[in-house]
mmCIF file with all atom_site columns, C-alpha atoms and ligand atoms in Angstrom:
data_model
loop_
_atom_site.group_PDB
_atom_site.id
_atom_site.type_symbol
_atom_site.label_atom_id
_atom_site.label_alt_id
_atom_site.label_comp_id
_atom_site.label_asym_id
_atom_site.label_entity_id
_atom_site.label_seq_id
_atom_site.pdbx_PDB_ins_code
_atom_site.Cartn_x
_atom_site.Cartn_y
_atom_site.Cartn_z
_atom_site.occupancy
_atom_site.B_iso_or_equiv
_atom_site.pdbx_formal_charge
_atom_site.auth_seq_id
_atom_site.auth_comp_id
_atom_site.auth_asym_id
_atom_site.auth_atom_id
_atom_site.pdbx_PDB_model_num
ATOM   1   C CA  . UNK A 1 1   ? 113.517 121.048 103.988 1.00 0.00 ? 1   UNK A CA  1
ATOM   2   C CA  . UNK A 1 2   ? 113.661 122.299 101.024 1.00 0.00 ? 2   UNK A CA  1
ATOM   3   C CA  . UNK A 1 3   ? 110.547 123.454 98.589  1.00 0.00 ? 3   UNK A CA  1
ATOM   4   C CA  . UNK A 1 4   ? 109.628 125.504 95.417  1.00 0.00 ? 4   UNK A CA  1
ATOM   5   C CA  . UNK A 1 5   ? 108.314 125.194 92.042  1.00 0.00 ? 5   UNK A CA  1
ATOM   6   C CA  . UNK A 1 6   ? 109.654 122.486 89.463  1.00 0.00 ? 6   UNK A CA  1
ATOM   7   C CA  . UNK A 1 7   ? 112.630 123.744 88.103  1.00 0.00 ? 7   UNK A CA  1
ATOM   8   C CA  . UNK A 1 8   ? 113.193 125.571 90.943  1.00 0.00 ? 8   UNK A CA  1
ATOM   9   C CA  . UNK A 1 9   ? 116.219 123.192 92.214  1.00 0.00 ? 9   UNK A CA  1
ATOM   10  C CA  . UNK A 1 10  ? 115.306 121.718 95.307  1.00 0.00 ? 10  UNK A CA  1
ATOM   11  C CA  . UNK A 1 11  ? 116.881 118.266 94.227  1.00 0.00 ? 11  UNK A CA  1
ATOM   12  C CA  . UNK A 1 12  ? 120.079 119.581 92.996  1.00 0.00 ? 12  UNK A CA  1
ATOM   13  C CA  . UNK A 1 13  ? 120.340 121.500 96.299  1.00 0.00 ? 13  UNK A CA  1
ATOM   14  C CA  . UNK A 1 14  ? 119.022 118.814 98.949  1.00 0.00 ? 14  UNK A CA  1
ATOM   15  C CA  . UNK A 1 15  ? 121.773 116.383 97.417  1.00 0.00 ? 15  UNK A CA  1
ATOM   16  C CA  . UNK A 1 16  ? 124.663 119.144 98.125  1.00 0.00 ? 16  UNK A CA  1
ATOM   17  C CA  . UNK A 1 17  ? 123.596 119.999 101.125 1.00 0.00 ? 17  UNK A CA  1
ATOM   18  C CA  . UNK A 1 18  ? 123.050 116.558 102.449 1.00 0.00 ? 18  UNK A CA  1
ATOM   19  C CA  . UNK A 1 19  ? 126.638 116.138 101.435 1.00 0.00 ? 19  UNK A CA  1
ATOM   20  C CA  . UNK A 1 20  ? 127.708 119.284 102.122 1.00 0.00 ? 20  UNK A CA  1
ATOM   21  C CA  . UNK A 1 21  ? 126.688 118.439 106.128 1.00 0.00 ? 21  UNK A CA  1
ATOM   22  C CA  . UNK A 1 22  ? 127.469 115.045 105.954 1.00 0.00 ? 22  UNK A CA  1
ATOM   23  C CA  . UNK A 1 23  ? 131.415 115.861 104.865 1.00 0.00 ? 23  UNK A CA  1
ATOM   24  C CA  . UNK A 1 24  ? 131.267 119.122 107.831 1.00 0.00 ? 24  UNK A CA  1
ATOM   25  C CA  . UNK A 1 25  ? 130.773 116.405 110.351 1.00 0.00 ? 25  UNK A CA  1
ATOM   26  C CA  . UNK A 1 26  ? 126.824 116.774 110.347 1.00 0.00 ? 26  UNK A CA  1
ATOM   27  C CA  . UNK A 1 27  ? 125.935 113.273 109.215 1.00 0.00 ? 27  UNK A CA  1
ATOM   28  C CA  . UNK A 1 28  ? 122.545 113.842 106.678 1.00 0.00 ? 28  UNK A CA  1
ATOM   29  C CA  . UNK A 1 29  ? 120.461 112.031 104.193 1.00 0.00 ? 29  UNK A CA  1
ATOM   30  C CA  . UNK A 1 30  ? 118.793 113.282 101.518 1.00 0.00 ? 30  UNK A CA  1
ATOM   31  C CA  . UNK A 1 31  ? 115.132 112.408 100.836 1.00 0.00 ? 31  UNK A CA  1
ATOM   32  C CA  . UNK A 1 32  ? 112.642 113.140 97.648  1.00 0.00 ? 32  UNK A CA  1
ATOM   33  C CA  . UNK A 1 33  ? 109.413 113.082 99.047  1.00 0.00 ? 33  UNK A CA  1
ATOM   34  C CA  . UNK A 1 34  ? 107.508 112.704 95.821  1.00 0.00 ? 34  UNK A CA  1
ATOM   35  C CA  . UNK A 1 35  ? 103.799 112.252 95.294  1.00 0.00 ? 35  UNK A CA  1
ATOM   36  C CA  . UNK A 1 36  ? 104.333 110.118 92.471  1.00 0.00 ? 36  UNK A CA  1
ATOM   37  C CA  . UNK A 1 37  ? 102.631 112.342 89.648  1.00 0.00 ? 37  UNK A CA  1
ATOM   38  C CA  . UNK A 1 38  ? 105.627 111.348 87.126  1.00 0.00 ? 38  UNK A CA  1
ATOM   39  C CA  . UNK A 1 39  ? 104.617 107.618 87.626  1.00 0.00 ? 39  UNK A CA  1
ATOM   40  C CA  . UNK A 1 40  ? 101.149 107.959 87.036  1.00 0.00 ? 40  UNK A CA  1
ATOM   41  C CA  . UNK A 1 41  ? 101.235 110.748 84.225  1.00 0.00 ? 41  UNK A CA  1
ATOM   42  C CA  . UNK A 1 42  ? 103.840 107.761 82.712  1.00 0.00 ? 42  UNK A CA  1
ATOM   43  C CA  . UNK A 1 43  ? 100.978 105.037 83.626  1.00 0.00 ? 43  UNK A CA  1
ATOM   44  C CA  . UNK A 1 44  ? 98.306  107.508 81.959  1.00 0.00 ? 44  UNK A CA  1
ATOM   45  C CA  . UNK A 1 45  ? 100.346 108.491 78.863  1.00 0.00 ? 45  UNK A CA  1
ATOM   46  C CA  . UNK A 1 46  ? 101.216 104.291 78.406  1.00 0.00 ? 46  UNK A CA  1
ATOM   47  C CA  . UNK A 1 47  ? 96.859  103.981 78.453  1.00 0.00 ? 47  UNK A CA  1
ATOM   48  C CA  . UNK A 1 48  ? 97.026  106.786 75.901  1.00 0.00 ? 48  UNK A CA  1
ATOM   49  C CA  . UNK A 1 49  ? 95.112  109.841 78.343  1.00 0.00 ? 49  UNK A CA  1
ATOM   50  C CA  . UNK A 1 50  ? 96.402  112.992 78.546  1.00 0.00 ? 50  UNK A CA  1
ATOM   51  C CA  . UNK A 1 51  ? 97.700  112.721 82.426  1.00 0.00 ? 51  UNK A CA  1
ATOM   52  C CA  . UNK A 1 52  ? 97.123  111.661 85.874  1.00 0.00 ? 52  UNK A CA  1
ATOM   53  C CA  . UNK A 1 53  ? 93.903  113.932 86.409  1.00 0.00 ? 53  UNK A CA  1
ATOM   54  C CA  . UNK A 1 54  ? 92.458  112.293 83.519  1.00 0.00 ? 54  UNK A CA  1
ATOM   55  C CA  . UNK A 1 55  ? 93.702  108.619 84.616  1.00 0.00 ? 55  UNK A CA  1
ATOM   56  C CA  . UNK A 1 56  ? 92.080  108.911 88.198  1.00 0.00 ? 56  UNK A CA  1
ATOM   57  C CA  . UNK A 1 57  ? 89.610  111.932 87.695  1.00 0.00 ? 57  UNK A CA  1
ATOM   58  C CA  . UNK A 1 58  ? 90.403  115.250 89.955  1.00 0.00 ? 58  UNK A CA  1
ATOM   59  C CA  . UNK A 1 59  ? 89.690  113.815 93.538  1.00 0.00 ? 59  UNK A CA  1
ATOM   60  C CA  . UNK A 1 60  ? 91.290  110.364 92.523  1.00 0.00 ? 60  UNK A CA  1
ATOM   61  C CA  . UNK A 1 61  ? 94.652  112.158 92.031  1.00 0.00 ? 61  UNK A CA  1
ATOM   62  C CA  . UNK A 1 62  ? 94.375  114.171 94.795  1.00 0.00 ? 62  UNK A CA  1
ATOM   63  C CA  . UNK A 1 63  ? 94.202  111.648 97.075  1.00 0.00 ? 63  UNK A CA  1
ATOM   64  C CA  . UNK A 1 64  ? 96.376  109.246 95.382  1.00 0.00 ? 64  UNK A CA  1
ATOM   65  C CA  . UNK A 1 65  ? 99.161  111.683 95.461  1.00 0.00 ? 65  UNK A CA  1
ATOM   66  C CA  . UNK A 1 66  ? 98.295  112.848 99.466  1.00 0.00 ? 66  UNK A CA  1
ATOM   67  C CA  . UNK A 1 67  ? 98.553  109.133 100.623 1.00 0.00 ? 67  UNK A CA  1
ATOM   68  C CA  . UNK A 1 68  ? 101.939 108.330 97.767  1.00 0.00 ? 68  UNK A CA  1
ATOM   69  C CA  . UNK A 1 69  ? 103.299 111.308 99.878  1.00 0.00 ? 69  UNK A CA  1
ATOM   70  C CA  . UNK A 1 70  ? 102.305 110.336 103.139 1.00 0.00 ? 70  UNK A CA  1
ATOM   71  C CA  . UNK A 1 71  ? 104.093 107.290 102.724 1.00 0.00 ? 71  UNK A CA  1
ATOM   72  C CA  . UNK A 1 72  ? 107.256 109.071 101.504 1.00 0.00 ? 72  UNK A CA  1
ATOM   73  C CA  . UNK A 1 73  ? 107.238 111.444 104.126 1.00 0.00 ? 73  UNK A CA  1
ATOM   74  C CA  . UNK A 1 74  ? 106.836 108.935 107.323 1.00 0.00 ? 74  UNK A CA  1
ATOM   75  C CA  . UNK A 1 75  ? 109.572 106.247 105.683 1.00 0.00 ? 75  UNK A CA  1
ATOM   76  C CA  . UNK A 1 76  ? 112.081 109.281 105.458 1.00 0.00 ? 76  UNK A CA  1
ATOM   77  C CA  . UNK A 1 77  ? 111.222 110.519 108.894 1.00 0.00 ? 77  UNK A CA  1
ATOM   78  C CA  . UNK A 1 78  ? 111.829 106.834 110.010 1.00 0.00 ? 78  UNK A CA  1
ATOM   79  C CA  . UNK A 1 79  ? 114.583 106.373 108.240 1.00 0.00 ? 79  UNK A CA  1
ATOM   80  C CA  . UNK A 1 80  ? 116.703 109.642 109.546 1.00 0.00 ? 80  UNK A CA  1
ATOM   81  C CA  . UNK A 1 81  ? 115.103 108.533 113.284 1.00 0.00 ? 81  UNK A CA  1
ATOM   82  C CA  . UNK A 1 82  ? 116.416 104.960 113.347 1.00 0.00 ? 82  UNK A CA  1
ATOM   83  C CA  . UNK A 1 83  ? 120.053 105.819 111.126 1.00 0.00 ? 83  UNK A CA  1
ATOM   84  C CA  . UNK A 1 84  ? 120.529 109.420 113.558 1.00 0.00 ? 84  UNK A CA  1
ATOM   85  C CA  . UNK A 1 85  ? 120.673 111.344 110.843 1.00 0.00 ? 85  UNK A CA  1
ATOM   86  C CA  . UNK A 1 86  ? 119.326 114.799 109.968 1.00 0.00 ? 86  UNK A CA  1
ATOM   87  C CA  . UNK A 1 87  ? 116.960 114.401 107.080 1.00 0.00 ? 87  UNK A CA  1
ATOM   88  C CA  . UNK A 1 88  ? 117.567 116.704 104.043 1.00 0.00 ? 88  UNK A CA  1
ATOM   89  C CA  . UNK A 1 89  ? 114.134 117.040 102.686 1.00 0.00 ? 89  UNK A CA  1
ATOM   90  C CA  . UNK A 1 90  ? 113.367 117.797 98.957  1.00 0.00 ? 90  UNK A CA  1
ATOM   91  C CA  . UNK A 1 91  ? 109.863 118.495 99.557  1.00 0.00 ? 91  UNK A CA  1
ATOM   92  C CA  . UNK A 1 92  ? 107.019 118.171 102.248 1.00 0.00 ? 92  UNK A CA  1
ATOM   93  C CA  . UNK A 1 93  ? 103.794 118.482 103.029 1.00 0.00 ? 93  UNK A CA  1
ATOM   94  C CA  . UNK A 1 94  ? 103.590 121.671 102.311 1.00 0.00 ? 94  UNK A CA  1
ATOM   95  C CA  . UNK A 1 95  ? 103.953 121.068 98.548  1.00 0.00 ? 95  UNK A CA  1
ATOM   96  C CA  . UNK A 1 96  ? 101.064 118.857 98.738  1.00 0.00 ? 96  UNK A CA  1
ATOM   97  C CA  . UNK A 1 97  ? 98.832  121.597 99.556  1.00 0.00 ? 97  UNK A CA  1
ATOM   98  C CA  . UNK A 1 98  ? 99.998  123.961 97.366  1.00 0.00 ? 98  UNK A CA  1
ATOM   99  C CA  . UNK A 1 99  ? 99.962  122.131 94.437  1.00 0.00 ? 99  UNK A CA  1
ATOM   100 C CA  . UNK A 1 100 ? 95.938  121.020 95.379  1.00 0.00 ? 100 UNK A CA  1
ATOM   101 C CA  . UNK A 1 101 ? 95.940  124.566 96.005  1.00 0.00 ? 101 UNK A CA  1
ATOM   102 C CA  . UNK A 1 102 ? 97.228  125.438 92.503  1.00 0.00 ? 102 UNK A CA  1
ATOM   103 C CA  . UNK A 1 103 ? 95.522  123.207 91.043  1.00 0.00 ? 103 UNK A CA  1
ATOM   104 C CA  . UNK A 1 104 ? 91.656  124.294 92.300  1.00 0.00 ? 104 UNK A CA  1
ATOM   105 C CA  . UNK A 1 105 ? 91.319  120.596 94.202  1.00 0.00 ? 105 UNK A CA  1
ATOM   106 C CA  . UNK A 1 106 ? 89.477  119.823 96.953  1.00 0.00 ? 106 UNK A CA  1
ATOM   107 C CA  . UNK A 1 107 ? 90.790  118.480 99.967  1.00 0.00 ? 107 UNK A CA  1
ATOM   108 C CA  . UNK A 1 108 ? 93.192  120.370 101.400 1.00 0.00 ? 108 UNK A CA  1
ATOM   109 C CA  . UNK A 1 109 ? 91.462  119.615 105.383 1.00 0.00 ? 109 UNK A CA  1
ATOM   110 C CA  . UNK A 1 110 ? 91.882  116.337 104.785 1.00 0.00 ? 110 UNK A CA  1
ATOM   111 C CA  . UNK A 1 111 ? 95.479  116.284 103.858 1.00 0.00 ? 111 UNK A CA  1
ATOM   112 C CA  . UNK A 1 112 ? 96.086  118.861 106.518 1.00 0.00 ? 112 UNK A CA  1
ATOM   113 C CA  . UNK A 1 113 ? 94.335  116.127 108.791 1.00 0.00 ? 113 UNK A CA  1
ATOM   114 C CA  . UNK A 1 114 ? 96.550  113.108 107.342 1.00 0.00 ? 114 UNK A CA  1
ATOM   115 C CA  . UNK A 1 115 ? 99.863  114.786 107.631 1.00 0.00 ? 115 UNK A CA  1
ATOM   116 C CA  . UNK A 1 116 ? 99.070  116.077 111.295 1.00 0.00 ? 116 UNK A CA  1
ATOM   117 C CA  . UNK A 1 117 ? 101.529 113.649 113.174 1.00 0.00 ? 117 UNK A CA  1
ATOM   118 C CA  . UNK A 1 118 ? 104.322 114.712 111.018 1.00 0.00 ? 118 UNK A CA  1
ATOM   119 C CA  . UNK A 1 119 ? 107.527 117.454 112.640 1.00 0.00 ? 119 UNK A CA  1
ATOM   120 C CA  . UNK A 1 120 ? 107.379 120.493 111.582 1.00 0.00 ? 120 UNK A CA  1
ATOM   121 C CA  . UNK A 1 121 ? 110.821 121.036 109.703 1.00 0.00 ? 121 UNK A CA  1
ATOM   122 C CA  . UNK A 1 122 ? 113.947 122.827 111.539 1.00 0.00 ? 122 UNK A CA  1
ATOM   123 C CA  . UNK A 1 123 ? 113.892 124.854 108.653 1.00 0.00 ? 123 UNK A CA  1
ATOM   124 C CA  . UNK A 1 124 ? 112.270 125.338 105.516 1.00 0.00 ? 124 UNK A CA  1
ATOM   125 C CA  . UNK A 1 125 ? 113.485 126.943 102.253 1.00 0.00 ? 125 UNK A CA  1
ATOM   126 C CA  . UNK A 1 126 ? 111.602 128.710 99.651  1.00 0.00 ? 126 UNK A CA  1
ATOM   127 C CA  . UNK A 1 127 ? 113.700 128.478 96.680  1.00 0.00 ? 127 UNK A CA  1
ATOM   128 C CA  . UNK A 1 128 ? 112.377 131.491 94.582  1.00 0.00 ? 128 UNK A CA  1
ATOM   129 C CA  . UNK A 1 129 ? 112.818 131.183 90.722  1.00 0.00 ? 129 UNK A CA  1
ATOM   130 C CA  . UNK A 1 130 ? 110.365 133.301 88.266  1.00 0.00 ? 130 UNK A CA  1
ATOM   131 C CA  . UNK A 1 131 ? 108.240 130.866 86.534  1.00 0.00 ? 131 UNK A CA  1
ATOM   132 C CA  . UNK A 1 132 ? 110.014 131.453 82.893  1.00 0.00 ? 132 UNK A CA  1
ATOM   133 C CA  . UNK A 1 133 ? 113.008 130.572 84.405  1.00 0.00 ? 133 UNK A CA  1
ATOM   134 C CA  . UNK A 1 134 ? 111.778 127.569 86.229  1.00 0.00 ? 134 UNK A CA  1
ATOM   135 C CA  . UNK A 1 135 ? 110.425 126.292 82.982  1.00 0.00 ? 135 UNK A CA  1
ATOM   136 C CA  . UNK A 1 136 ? 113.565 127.410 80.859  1.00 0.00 ? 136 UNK A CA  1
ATOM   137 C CA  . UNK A 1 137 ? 115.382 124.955 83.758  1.00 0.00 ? 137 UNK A CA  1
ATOM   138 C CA  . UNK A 1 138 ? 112.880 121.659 83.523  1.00 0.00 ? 138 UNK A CA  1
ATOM   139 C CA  . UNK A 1 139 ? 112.695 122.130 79.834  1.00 0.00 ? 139 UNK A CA  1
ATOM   140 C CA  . UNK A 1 140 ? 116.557 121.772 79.858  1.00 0.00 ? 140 UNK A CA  1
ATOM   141 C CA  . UNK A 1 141 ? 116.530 119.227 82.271  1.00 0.00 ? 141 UNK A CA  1
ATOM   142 C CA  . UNK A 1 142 ? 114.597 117.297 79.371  1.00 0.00 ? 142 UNK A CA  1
ATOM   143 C CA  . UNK A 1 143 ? 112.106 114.565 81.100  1.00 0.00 ? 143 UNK A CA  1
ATOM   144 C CA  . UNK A 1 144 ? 109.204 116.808 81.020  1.00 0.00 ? 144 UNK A CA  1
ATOM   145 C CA  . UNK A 1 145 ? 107.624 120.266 80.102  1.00 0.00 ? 145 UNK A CA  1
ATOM   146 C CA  . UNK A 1 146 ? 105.825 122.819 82.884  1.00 0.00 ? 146 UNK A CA  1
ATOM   147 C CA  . UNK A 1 147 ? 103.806 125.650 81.547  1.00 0.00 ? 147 UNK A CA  1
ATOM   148 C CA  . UNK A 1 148 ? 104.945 129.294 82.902  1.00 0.00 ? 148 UNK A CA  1
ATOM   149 C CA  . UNK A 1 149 ? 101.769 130.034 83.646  1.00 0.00 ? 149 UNK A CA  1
ATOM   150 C CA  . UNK A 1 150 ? 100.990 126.918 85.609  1.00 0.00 ? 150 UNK A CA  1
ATOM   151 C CA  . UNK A 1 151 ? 104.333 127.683 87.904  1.00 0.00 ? 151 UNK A CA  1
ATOM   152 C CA  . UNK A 1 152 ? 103.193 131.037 88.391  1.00 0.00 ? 152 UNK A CA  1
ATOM   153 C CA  . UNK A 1 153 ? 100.121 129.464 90.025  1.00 0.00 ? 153 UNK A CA  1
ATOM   154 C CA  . UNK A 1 154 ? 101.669 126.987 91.853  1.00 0.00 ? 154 UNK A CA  1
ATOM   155 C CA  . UNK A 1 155 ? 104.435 129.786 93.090  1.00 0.00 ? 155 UNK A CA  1
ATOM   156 C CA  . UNK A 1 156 ? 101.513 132.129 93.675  1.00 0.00 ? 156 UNK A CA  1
ATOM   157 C CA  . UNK A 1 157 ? 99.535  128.643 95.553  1.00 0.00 ? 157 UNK A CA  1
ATOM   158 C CA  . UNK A 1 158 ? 103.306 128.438 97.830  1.00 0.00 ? 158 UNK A CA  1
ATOM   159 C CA  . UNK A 1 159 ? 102.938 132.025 99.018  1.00 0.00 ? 159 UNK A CA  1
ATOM   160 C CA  . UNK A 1 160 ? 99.516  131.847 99.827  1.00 0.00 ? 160 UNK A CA  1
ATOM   161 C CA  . UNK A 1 161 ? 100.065 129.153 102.468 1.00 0.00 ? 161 UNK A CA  1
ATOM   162 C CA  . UNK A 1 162 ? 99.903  129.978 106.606 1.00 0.00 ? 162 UNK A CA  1
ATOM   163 C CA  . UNK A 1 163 ? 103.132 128.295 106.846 1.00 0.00 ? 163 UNK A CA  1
ATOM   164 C CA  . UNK A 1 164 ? 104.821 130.699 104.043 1.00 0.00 ? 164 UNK A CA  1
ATOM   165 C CA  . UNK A 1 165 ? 105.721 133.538 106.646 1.00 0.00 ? 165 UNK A CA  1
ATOM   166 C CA  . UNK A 1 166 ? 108.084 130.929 108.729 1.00 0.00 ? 166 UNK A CA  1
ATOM   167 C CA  . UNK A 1 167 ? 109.709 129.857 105.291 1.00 0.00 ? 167 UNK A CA  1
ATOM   168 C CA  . UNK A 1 168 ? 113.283 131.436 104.463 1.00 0.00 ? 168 UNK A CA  1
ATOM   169 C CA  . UNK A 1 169 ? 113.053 132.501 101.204 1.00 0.00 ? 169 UNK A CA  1
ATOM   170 C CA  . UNK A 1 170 ? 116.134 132.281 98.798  1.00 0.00 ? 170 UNK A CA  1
ATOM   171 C CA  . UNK A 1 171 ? 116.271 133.845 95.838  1.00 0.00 ? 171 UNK A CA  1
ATOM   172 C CA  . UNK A 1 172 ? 117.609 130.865 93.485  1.00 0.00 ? 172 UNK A CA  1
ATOM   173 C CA  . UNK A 1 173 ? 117.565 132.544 90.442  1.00 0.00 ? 173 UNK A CA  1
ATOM   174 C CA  . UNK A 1 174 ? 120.779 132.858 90.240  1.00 0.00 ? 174 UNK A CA  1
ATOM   175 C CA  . UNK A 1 175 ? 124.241 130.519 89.697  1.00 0.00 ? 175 UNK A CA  1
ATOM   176 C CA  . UNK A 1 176 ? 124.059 127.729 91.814  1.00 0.00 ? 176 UNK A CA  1
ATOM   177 C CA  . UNK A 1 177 ? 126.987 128.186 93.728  1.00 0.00 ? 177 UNK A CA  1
ATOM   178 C CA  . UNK A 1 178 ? 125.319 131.659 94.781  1.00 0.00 ? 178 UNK A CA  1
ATOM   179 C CA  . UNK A 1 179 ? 122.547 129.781 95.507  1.00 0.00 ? 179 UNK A CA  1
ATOM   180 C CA  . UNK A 1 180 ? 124.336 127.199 97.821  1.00 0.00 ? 180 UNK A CA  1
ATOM   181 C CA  . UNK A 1 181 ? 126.550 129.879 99.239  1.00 0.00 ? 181 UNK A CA  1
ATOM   182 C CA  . UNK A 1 182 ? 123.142 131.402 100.823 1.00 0.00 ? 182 UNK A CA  1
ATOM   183 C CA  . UNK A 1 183 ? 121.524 128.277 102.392 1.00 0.00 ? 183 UNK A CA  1
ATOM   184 C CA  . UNK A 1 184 ? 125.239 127.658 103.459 1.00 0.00 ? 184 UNK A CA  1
ATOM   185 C CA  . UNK A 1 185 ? 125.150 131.150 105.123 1.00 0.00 ? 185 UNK A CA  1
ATOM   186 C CA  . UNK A 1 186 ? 121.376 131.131 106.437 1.00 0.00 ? 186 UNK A CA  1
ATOM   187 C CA  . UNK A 1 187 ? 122.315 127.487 108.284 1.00 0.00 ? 187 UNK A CA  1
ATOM   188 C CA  . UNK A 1 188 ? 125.409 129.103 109.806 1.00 0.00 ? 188 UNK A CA  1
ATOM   189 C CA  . UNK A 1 189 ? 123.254 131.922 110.953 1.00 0.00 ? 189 UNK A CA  1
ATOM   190 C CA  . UNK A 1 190 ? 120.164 129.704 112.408 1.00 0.00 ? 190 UNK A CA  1
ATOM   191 C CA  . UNK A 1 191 ? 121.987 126.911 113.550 1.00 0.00 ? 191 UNK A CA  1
HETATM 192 C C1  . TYD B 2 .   ? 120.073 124.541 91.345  1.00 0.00 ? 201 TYD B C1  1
HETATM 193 C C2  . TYD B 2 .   ? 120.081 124.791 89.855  1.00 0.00 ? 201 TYD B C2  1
HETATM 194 C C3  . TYD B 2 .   ? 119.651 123.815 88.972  1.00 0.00 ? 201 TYD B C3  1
HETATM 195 N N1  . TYD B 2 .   ? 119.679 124.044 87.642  1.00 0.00 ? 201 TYD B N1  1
HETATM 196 C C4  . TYD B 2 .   ? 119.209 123.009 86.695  1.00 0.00 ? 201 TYD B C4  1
HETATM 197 C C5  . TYD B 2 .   ? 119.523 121.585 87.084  1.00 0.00 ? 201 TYD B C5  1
HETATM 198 C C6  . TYD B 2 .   ? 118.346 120.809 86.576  1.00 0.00 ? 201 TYD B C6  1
HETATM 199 O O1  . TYD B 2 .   ? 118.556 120.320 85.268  1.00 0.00 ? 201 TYD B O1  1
HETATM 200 C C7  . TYD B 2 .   ? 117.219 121.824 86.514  1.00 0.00 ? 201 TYD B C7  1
HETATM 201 C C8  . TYD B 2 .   ? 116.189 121.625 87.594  1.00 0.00 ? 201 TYD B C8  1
HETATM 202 O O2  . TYD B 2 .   ? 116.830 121.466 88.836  1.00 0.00 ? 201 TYD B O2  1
HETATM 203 P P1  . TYD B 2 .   ? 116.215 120.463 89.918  1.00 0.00 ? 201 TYD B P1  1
HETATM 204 O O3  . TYD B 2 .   ? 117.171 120.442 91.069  1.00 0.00 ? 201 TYD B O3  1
HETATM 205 O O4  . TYD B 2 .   ? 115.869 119.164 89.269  1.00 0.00 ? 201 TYD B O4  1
HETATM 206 O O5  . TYD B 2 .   ? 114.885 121.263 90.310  1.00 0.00 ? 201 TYD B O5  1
HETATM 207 P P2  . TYD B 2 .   ? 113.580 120.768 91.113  1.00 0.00 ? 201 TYD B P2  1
HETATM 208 O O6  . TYD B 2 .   ? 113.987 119.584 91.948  1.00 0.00 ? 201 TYD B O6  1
HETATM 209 O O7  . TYD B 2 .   ? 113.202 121.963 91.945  1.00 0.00 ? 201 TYD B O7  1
HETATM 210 O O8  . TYD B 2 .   ? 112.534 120.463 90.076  1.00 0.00 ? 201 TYD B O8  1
HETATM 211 O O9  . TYD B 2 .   ? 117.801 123.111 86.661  1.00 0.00 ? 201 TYD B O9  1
HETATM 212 C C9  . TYD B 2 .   ? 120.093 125.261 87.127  1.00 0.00 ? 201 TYD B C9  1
HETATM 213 O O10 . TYD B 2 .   ? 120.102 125.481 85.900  1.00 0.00 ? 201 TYD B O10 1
HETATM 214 N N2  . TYD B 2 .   ? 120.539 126.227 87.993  1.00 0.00 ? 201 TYD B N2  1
HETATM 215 C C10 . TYD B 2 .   ? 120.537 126.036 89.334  1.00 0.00 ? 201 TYD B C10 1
HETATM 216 O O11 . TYD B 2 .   ? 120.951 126.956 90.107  1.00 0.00 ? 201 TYD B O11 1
#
C-alpha cells in the first residue's frame, strides 16, 4: 500500500509498481481507494458552495467519505481475492483517519470500528514529500490546488497515527526513478 500527502505520488507509483510486479512475474493490480472528496467538492462547486464540508456540513463529509472508502477498499480487496492477484494499493484506511485527523473531525472510533474486518497491508509506504513541494507537484498536475499549510497538517495528522511506526518511510522528494529505485529495493529486501 502505498500512502502520503496529495502530491506526494502515490498514484504515479502504485501504477509502476503494479506493472513493475506484474511484468517480474508477480501478477498485481493497482487500486485508488478514494473517498470521493473530488466528486463532491465538483457536486458542491456545480451548487455554487465553497466545498464538500460546506455541501454536507463537517460530520456529513466525514462519514460520507468513511463509507465512499469503505466501499473502495472491500471491492479492491475482492477484486485481488477472486482475480489472485496482489493488490497495489494507492491509499487505505489509514488515510481516512488522518485526513479526519487533519482536519479536527470527529469520528475517528467509528471509522476505526467500520474498517475493522479489513487486512492489514503486507507493507505500507510513507511517501515523504515537504508540503511546498507536494503543493508545487498538485499545482502542476493542474486539477486542483492544496494549501502548504494544510499538507503540513495532514503530513503532521500521518505521523501521528499508531500505525505510523510499522510504515516504511521513503523519502520521495526526489526524481522519480530514485524514488521507484527505493520501493524496488525495500520489496527486494522484505519480500
Ligand atoms: C512520483 C512523482 C510525481 N510527480 C508529479 C506527477 C503528478 O503530476 C504530481 C502528483 O503525483 P501523483 O502521483 O498524482 O500524487 P498523489 O497520488 O500522491 O496525489 O507530481 C513528480 O513531479 N515527481 C515524482 O517523483
Amino acid at each position: 500500500m502505498l500512502t502520503g500527502v496529495d502530491g506526494a505520488g502515490k498514484t504515479t507509483l502504485a501504477r509502476w509498481l503494479a506493472d513493475e510486479l506484474t511484468t517480474t512475474g508477480t501478477p498485481a493490480l493497482y487500486f485508488k481507494n478514494a473517498a470521493g472528496r473530488r466528486i463532491v467538492n465538483r457536486v458542491a462547486h456545480r451548487l455554487g458552495l465553497r466545498d464538500s464540508g460546506h455541501l454536507l456540513g463537517r460530520d456529513g463529509r466525514a462519514v460520507t467519505e468513511t463509507v465512499f472508502r469503505w466501499v473502495t477498499i472491500a471491492r479492491a480487496i475482492l477484486l485481488a481475492v477472486v482475480t489472485r492477484r496482489v493488490a497495489v494499493m494507492d491509499r487505505y484506511t489509514y488515510c481516512q483517519y488522518a485526513v479526519m485527523r487533519a482536519r479536527g473531525d470527529r469520528g475517528e472510533r467509528i471509522a476505526r470500528a467500520l474498517y475493522a474486518a479489513f487486512p492489514r497491508p503486507d507493507i505500507t509506504f510513507y511517501l515523504a514529500v515537504p508540503a511546498d513541494e507536494a503543493a508545487r507537484r498538485v499545482e502542476a498536475r493542474g486539477r486542483d490546488l492544496e494549501d502548504p499549510v494544510h499538507l503540513a497538517a495532514y503530513d503532521s495528522a500521518y505521523r501521528s497515527l499508531p500505525e505510523f511506526d510499522g510504515f516504511a518511510v521513503i523519502d520521495a522528494s526526489g526524481p522519480q526513478q530514485e524514488v521507484a529505485t527505493a520501493l524496488r529495493k525495500h520489496l527486494n529486501g522484505t519480500s
